[in-house]
Tab-separated table of C-alpha atoms and ligand atoms in Angstrom:
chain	number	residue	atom	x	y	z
A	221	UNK	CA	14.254	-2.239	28.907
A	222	UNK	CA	15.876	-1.084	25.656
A	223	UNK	CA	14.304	-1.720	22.509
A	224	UNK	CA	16.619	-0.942	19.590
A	225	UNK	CA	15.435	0.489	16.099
A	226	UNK	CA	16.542	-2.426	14.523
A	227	UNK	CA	19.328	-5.438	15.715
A	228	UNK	CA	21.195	-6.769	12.766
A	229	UNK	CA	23.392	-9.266	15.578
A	230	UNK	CA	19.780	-11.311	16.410
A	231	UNK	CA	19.783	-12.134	12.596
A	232	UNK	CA	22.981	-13.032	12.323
A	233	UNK	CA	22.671	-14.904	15.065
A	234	UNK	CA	20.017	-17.157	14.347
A	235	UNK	CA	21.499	-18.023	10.817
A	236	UNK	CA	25.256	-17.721	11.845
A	237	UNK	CA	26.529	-20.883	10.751
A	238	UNK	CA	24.819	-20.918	6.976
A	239	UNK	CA	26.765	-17.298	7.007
A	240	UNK	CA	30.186	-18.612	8.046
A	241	UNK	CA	30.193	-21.511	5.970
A	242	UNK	CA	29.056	-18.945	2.978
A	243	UNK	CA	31.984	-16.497	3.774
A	244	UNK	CA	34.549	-19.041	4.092
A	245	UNK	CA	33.767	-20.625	0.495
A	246	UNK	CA	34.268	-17.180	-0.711
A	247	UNK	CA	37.522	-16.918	1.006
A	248	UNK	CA	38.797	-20.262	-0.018
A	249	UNK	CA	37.520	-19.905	-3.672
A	250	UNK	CA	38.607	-16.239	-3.747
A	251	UNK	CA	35.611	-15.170	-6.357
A	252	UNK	CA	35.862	-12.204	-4.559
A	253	UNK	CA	34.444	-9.435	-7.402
A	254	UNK	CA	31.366	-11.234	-9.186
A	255	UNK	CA	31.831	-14.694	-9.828
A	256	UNK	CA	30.112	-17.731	-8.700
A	257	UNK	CA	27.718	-16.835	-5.288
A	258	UNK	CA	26.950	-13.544	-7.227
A	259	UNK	CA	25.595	-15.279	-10.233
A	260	UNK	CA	23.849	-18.255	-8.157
A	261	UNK	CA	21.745	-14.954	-6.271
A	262	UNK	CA	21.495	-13.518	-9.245
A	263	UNK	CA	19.029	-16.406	-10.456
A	264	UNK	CA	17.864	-17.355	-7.398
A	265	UNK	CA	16.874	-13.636	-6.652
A	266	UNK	CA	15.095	-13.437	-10.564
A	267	UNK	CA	13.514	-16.224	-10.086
A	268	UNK	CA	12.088	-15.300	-6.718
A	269	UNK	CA	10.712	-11.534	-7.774
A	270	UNK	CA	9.329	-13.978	-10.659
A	271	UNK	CA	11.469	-11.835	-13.427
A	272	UNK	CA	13.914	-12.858	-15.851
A	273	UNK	CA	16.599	-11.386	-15.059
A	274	UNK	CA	18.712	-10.015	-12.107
A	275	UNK	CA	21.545	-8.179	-12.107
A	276	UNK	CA	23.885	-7.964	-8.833
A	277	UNK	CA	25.502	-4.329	-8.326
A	278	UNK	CA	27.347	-2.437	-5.594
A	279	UNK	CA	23.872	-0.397	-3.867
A	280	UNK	CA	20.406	0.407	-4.759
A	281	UNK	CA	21.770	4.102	-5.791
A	282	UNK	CA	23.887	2.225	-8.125
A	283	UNK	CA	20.738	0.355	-9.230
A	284	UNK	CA	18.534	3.317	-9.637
A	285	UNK	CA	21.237	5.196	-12.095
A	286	UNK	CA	22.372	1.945	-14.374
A	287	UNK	CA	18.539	1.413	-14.900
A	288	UNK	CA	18.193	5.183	-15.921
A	289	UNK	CA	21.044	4.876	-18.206
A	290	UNK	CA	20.463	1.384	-19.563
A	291	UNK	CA	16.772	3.208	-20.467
A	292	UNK	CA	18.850	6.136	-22.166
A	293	UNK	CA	17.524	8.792	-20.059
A	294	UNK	CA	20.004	11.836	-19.219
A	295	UNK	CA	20.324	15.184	-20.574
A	296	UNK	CA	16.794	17.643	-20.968
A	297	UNK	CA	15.019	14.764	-19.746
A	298	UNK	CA	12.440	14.598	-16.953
A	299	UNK	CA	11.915	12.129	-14.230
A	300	UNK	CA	9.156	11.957	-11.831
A	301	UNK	CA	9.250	10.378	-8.605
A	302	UNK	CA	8.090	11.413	-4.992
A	303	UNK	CA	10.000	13.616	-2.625
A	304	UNK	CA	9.315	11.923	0.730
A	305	UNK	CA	11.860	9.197	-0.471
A	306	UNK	CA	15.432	8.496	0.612
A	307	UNK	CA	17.571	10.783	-1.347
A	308	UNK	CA	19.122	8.299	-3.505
A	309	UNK	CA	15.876	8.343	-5.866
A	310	UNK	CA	16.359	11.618	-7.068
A	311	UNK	CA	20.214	11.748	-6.808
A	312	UNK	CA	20.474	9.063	-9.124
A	313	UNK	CA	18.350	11.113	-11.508
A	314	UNK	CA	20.663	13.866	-11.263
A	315	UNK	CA	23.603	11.525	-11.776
A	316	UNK	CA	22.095	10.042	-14.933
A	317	UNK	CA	21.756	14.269	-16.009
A	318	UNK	CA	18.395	14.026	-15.892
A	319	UNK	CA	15.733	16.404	-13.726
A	320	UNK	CA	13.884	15.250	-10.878
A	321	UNK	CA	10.102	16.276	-11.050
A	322	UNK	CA	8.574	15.423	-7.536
A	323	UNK	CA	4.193	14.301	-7.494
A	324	UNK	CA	2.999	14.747	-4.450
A	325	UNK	CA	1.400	11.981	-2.407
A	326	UNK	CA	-1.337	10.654	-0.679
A	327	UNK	CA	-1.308	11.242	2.847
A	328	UNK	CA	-2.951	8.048	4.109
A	329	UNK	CA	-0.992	5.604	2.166
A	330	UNK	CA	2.054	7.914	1.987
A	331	UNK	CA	2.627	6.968	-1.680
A	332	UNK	CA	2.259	8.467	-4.689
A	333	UNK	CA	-0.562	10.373	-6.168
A	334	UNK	CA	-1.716	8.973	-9.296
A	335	UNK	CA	-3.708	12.163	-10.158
A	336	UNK	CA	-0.985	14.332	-9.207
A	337	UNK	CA	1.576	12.229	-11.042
A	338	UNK	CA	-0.761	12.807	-14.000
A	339	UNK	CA	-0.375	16.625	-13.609
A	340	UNK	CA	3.187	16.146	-13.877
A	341	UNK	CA	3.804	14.882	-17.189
A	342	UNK	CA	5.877	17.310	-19.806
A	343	UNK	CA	7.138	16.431	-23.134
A	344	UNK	CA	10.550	15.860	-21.544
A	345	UNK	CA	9.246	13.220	-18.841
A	346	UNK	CA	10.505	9.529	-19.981
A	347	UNK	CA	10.092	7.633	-16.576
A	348	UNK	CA	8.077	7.685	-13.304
A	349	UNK	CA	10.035	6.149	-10.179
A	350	UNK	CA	7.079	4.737	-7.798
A	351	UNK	CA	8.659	4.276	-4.870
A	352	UNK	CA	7.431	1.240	-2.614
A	353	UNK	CA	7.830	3.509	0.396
A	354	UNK	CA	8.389	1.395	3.724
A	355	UNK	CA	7.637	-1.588	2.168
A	356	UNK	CA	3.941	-1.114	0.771
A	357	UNK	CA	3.602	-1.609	-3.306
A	358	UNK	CA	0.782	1.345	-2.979
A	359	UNK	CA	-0.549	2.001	-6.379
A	360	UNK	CA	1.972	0.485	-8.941
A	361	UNK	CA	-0.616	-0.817	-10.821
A	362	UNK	CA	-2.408	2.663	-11.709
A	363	UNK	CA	1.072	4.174	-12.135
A	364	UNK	CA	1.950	1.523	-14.972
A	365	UNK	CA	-1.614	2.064	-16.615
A	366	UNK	CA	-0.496	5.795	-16.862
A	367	UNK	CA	2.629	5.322	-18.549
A	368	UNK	CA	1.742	2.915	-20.510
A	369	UNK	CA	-0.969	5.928	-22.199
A	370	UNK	CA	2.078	8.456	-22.399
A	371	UNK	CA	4.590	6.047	-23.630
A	372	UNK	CA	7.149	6.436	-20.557
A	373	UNK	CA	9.089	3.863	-18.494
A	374	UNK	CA	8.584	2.811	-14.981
A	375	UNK	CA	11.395	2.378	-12.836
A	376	UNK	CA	10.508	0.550	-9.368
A	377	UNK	CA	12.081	1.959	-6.436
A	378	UNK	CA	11.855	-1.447	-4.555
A	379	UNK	CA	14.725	-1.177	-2.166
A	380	UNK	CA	12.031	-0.889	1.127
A	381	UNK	CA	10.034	-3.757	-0.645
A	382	UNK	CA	12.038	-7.224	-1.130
A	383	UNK	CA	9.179	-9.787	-1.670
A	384	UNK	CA	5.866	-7.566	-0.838
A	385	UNK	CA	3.269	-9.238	-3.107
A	386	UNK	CA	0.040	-8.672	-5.178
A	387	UNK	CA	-2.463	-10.692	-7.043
A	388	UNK	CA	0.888	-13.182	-7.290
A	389	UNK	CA	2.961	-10.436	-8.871
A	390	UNK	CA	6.235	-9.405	-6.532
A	391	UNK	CA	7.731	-6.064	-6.262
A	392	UNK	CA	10.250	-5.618	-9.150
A	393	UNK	CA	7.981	-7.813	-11.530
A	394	UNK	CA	5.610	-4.637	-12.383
A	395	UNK	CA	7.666	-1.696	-14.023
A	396	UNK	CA	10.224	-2.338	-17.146
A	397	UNK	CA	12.692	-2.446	-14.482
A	398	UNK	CA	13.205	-2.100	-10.666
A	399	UNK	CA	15.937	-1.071	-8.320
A	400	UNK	CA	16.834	-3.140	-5.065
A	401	UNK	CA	19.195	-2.324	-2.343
A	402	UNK	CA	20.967	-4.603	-0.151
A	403	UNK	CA	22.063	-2.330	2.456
A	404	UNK	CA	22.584	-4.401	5.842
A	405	UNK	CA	19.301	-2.881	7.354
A	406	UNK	CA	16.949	-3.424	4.371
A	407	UNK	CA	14.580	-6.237	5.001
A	408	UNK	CA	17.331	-8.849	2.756
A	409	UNK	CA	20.511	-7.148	3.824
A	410	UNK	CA	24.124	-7.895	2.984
A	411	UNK	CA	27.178	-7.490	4.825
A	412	UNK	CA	28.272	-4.334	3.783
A	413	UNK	CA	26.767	-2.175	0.369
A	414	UNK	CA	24.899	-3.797	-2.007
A	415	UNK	CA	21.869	-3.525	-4.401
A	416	UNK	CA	20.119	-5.531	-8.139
A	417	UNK	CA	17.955	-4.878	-10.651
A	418	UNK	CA	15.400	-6.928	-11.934
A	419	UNK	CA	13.724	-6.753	-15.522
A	420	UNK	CA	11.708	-9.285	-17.972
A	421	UNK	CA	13.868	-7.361	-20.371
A	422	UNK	CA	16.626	-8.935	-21.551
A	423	UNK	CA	18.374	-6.228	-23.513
A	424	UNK	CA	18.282	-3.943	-20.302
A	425	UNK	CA	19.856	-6.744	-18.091
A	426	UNK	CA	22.701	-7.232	-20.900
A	427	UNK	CA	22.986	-3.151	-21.133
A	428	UNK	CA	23.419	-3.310	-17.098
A	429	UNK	CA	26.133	-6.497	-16.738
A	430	UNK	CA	28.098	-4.376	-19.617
A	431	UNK	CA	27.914	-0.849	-17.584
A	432	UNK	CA	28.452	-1.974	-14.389
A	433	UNK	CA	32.263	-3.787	-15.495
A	434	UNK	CA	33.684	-0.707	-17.187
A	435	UNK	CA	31.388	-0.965	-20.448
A	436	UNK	CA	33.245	-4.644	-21.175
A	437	UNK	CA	31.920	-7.028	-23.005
A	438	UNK	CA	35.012	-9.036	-22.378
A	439	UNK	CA	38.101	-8.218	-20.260
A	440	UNK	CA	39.891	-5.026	-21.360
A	441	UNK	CA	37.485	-4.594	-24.241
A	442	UNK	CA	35.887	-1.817	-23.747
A	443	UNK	CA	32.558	-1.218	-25.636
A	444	UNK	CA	30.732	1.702	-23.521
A	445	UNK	CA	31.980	4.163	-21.237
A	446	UNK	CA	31.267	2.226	-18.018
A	447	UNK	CA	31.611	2.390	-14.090
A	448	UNK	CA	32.755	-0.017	-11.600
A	449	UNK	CA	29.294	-1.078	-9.583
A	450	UNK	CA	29.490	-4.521	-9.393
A	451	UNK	CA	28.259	-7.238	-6.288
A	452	UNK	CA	30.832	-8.527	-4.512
A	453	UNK	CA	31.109	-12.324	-4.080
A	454	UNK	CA	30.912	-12.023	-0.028
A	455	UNK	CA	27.237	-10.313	-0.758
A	456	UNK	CA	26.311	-12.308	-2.914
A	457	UNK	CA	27.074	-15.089	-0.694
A	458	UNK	CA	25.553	-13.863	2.339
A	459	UNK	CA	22.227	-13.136	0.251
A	460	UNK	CA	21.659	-16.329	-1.162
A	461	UNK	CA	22.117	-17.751	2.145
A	462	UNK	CA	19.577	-15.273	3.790
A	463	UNK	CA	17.007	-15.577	0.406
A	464	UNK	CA	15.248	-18.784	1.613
A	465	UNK	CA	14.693	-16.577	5.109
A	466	UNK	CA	13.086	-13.975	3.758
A	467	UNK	CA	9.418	-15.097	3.307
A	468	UNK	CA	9.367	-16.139	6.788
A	469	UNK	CA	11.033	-12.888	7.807
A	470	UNK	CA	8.227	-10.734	6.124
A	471	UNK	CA	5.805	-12.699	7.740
A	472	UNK	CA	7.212	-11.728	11.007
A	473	UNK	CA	7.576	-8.705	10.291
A	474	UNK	CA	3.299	-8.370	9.431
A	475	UNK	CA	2.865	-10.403	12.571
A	476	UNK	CA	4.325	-7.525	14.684
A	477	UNK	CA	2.530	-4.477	13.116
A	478	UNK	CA	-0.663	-6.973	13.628
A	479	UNK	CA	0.889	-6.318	17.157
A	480	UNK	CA	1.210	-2.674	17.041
A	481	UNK	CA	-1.789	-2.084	15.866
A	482	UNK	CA	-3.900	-4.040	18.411
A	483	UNK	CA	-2.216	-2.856	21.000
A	484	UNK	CA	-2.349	1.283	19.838
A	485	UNK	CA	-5.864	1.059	18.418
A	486	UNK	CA	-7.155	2.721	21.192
A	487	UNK	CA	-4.926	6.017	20.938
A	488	UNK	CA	-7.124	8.549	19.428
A	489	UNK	CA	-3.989	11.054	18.567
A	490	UNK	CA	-1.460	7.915	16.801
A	491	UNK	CA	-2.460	6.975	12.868
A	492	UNK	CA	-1.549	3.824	12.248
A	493	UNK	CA	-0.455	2.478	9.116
A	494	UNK	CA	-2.759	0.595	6.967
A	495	UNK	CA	-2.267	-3.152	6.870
A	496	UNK	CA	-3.065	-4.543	3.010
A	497	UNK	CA	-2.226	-7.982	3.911
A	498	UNK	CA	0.768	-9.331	2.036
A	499	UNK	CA	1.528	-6.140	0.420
A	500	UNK	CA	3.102	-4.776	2.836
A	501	UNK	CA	6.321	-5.718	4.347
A	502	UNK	CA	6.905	-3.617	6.724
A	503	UNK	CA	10.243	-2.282	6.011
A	504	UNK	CA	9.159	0.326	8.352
A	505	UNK	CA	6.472	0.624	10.707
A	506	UNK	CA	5.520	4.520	10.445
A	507	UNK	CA	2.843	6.328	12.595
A	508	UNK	CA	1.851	9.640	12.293
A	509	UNK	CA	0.949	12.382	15.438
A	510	UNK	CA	1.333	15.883	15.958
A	511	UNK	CA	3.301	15.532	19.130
A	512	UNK	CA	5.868	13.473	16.961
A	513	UNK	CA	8.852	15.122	18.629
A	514	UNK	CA	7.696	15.316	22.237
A	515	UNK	CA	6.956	11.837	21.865
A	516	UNK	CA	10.648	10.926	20.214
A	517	UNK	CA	12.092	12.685	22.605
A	518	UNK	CA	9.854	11.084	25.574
A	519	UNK	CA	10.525	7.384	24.014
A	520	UNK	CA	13.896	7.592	23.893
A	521	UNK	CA	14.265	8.710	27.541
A	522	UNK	CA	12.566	5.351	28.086
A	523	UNK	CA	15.532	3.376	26.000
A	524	UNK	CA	13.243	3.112	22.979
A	525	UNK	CA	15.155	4.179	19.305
A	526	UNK	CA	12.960	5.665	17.143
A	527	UNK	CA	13.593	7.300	13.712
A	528	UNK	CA	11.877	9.904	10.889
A	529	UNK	CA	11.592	8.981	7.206
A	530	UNK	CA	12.271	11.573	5.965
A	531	UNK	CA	12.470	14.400	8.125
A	532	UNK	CA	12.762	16.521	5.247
A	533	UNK	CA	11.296	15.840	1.809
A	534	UNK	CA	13.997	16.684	-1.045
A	535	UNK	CA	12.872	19.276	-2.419
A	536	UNK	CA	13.359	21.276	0.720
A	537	UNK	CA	16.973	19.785	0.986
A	538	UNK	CA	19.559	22.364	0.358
A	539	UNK	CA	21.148	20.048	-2.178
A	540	UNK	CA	18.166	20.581	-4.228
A	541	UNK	CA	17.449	24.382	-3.417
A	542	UNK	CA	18.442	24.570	-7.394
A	543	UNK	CA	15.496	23.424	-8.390
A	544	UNK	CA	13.486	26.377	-7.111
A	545	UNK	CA	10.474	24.228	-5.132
A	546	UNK	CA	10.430	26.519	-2.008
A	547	UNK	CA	7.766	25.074	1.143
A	548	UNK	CA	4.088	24.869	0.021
A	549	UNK	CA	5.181	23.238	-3.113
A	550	UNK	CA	4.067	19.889	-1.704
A	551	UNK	CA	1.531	20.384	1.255
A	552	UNK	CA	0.777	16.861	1.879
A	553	UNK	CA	4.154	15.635	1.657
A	554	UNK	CA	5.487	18.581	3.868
A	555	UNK	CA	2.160	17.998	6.351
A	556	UNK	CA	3.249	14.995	7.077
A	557	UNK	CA	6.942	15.015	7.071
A	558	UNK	CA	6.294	16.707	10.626
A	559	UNK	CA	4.326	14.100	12.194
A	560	UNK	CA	5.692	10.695	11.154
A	561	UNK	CA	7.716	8.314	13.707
A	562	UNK	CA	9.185	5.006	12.446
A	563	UNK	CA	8.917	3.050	15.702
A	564	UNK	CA	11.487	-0.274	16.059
A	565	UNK	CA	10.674	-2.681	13.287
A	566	UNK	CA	12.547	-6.196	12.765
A	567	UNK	CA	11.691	-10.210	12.257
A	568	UNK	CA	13.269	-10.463	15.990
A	569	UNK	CA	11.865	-7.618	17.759
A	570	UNK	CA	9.909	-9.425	20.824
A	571	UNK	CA	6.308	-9.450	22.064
A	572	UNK	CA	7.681	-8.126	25.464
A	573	UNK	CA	9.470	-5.097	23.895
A	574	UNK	CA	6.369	-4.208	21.567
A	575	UNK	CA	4.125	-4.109	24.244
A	576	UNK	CA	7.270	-1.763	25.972
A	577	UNK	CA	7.350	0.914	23.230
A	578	UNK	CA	3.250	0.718	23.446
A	579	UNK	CA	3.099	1.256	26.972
A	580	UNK	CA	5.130	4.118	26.560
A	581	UNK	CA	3.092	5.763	23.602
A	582	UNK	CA	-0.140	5.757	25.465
A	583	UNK	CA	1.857	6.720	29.302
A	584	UNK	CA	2.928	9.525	26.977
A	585	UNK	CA	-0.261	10.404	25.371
A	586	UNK	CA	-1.953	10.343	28.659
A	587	UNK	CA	0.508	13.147	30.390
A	588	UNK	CA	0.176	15.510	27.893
B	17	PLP	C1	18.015	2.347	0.701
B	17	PLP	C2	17.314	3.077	-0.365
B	17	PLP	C3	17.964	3.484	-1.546
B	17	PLP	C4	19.444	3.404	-1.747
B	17	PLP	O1	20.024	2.178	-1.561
B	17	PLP	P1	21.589	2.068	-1.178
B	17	PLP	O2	21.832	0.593	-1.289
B	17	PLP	O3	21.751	2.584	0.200
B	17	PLP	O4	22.354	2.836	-2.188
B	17	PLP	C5	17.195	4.068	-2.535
B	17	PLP	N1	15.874	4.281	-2.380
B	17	PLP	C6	15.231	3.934	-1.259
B	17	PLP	C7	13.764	4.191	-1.151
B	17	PLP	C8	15.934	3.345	-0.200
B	17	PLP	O5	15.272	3.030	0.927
């Protein structure tokens, strides 16, 4: 059998002729930059996070650095986030001219330390970045609290988390502003690069549709030095078709880590994930062992793809040697960077192919 990491074809499958019918308007009305599918997702997509406003762009990186700037943060400023993240967090905060500041985490949840977040606060910090690592909104709540005493933004990195849910509030509805990506394998993916924010805020959302069209406020009027991030009217199309989806795709997705984790409860050496019931979407389904590259190694001699996130936290990248934050400076990130496995994680993975890759695990566990 061969289970893939993830298989972006059964999607399209099962929805291809809403997508073809989407794409062809687009090429038969031509709205290729912007226009009207990007605006249509654009409410549709606010009024689904339950915010205001959204605003389409051309990734989540993109998203993460217009929020940043919209906020004003750049120069001598200070930015905190976590550094078991995809790099894009804290290269966007080095875009904007700003400093990363990594808190380190808790190694249960995998998300950020409140306490040690605390610890990390300077005059110069002006926003946290929570990330909603693999799909979980960990503690968003307590990180808002905290910045709401020292007066700094928060800046949701939602781009693992379309549609997790708490107490009725969605990911992207609990910071001043959050940052989405639409890359094809996130859990709403487009065809090709693409990413939002959302905000209640309405003079951030304006700030945003002005930076990311050359600082316009009309055609060749230029008000701002601007860039060119905008949607494209394919993506948008493509998302508003696969929007209506995505509640029942999430559910899915909670429905096989239910799986997993009934049928690997009984493997002493594998920590599972914790299941918070809708809060979770399970962008990614991560365990944690210390035989994590035996057992990569063994599953994918057995046709299973498996994958690390992130193999190594940022500030051990060499991009970010700069900043001086040698190993040690983050034991629990760094612990655990060297035992977690994502294991194959999508709406259409099967029951036969989940009970495959935990047959495996455990025929594993037992010969070593
Ligand atoms: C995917 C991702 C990004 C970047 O999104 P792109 O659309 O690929 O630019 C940022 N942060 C996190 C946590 C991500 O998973």
């Amino acid at each position: 059998m061969e289970v893939k990491f993830v298989d972006l074809k059964a999607q399209y499958q099962s929805i291809k002729p809403e997508i073809d019918a989407a794409i062809n308007r687009v090429l038969e009305n031509t709205s290729f930059i912007l226009g009207p599918d990007v605006e249509r997702f654009e409410e549709d997509f606010a009024k689904y996070c339950g915010t205001k406003y959204a605003v389409g762009l051309n990734s989540g990186t993109s998203a993460l650095f217009l929020a940043l700037r919209a906020l004003g943060i750049g120069p001598e400023d200070e930015v905190i986030t976590q550094a078991n993240t995809f790099i894009a967090t804290a290269a966007a905060i080095s875009a904007a001219g700003a400093t990363p500041v990594f808190a380190d985490i808790n190694p249960r949840t995998y998300q950020i330390d409140v306490q040690d977040l605390g610890r990390r606060i300077t005059p110069k910090t002006k926003a946290i970045i929570p990330v909603h690592l693999y799909g979980a909104l960990g503690p968003i709540e307590e990180v808002v609290a905290l910045a709401k005493k020292h007066g700094l933004y928060v800046l949701e990195d939602a781009c693992q988390a379309h549609g997790a849910v708490r107490n009725g509030k969605r990911a992207g509805a609990f910071g001043d502003i959050a940052a989405f990506s639409f890359y094809p394998g996130k859990n709403l993916g487009a065809y090709g690069d693409a990413g939002a924010v959302t905000t209640n805020n309405e003079e951030l959302a304006k700030k945003i549709k002005v930076l990311r069209d050359h600082g316009a406020s009309r055609k060749y009027f230029h008000d701002v030095v601007g860039y060119n991030m905008r949607m494209e009217g394919i993506h948008g199309a493509v998302l508003d078709v696969k929007l209506p989806h995505l509640e029942d795709w999430s559910k899915k997705r909670r429905e096989r880590a239910a799986e997993y984790h009934r049928l690997l409860s009984d493997a002493p050496e594998i920590i599972l994930p914790e299941i918070t019931s809708k809060d979770h979407v399970f962008h990614l389904f991560v365990i944690r062992t210390k035989k994590r590259d035996e057992l990569q190694k063994y599953l994918k001699s057995a046709g299973i793809q498996t994958n690390i996130h992130y193999p190594v936290p940022i500030h051990l990248q060499k991009a970010y040697a700069g900043l001086g934050l040698g190993a040690g400076s983050y034991p629990k990130t760094e612990l655990i960077a060297g035992e977690i496995l994502s294991l194959p994680m999508y709406p259409e993975i099967t029951q036969e192919q989940i009970e495959y890759v935990a047959v495996k695990i455990k025929e594993f566990l037992k010969s070593t």
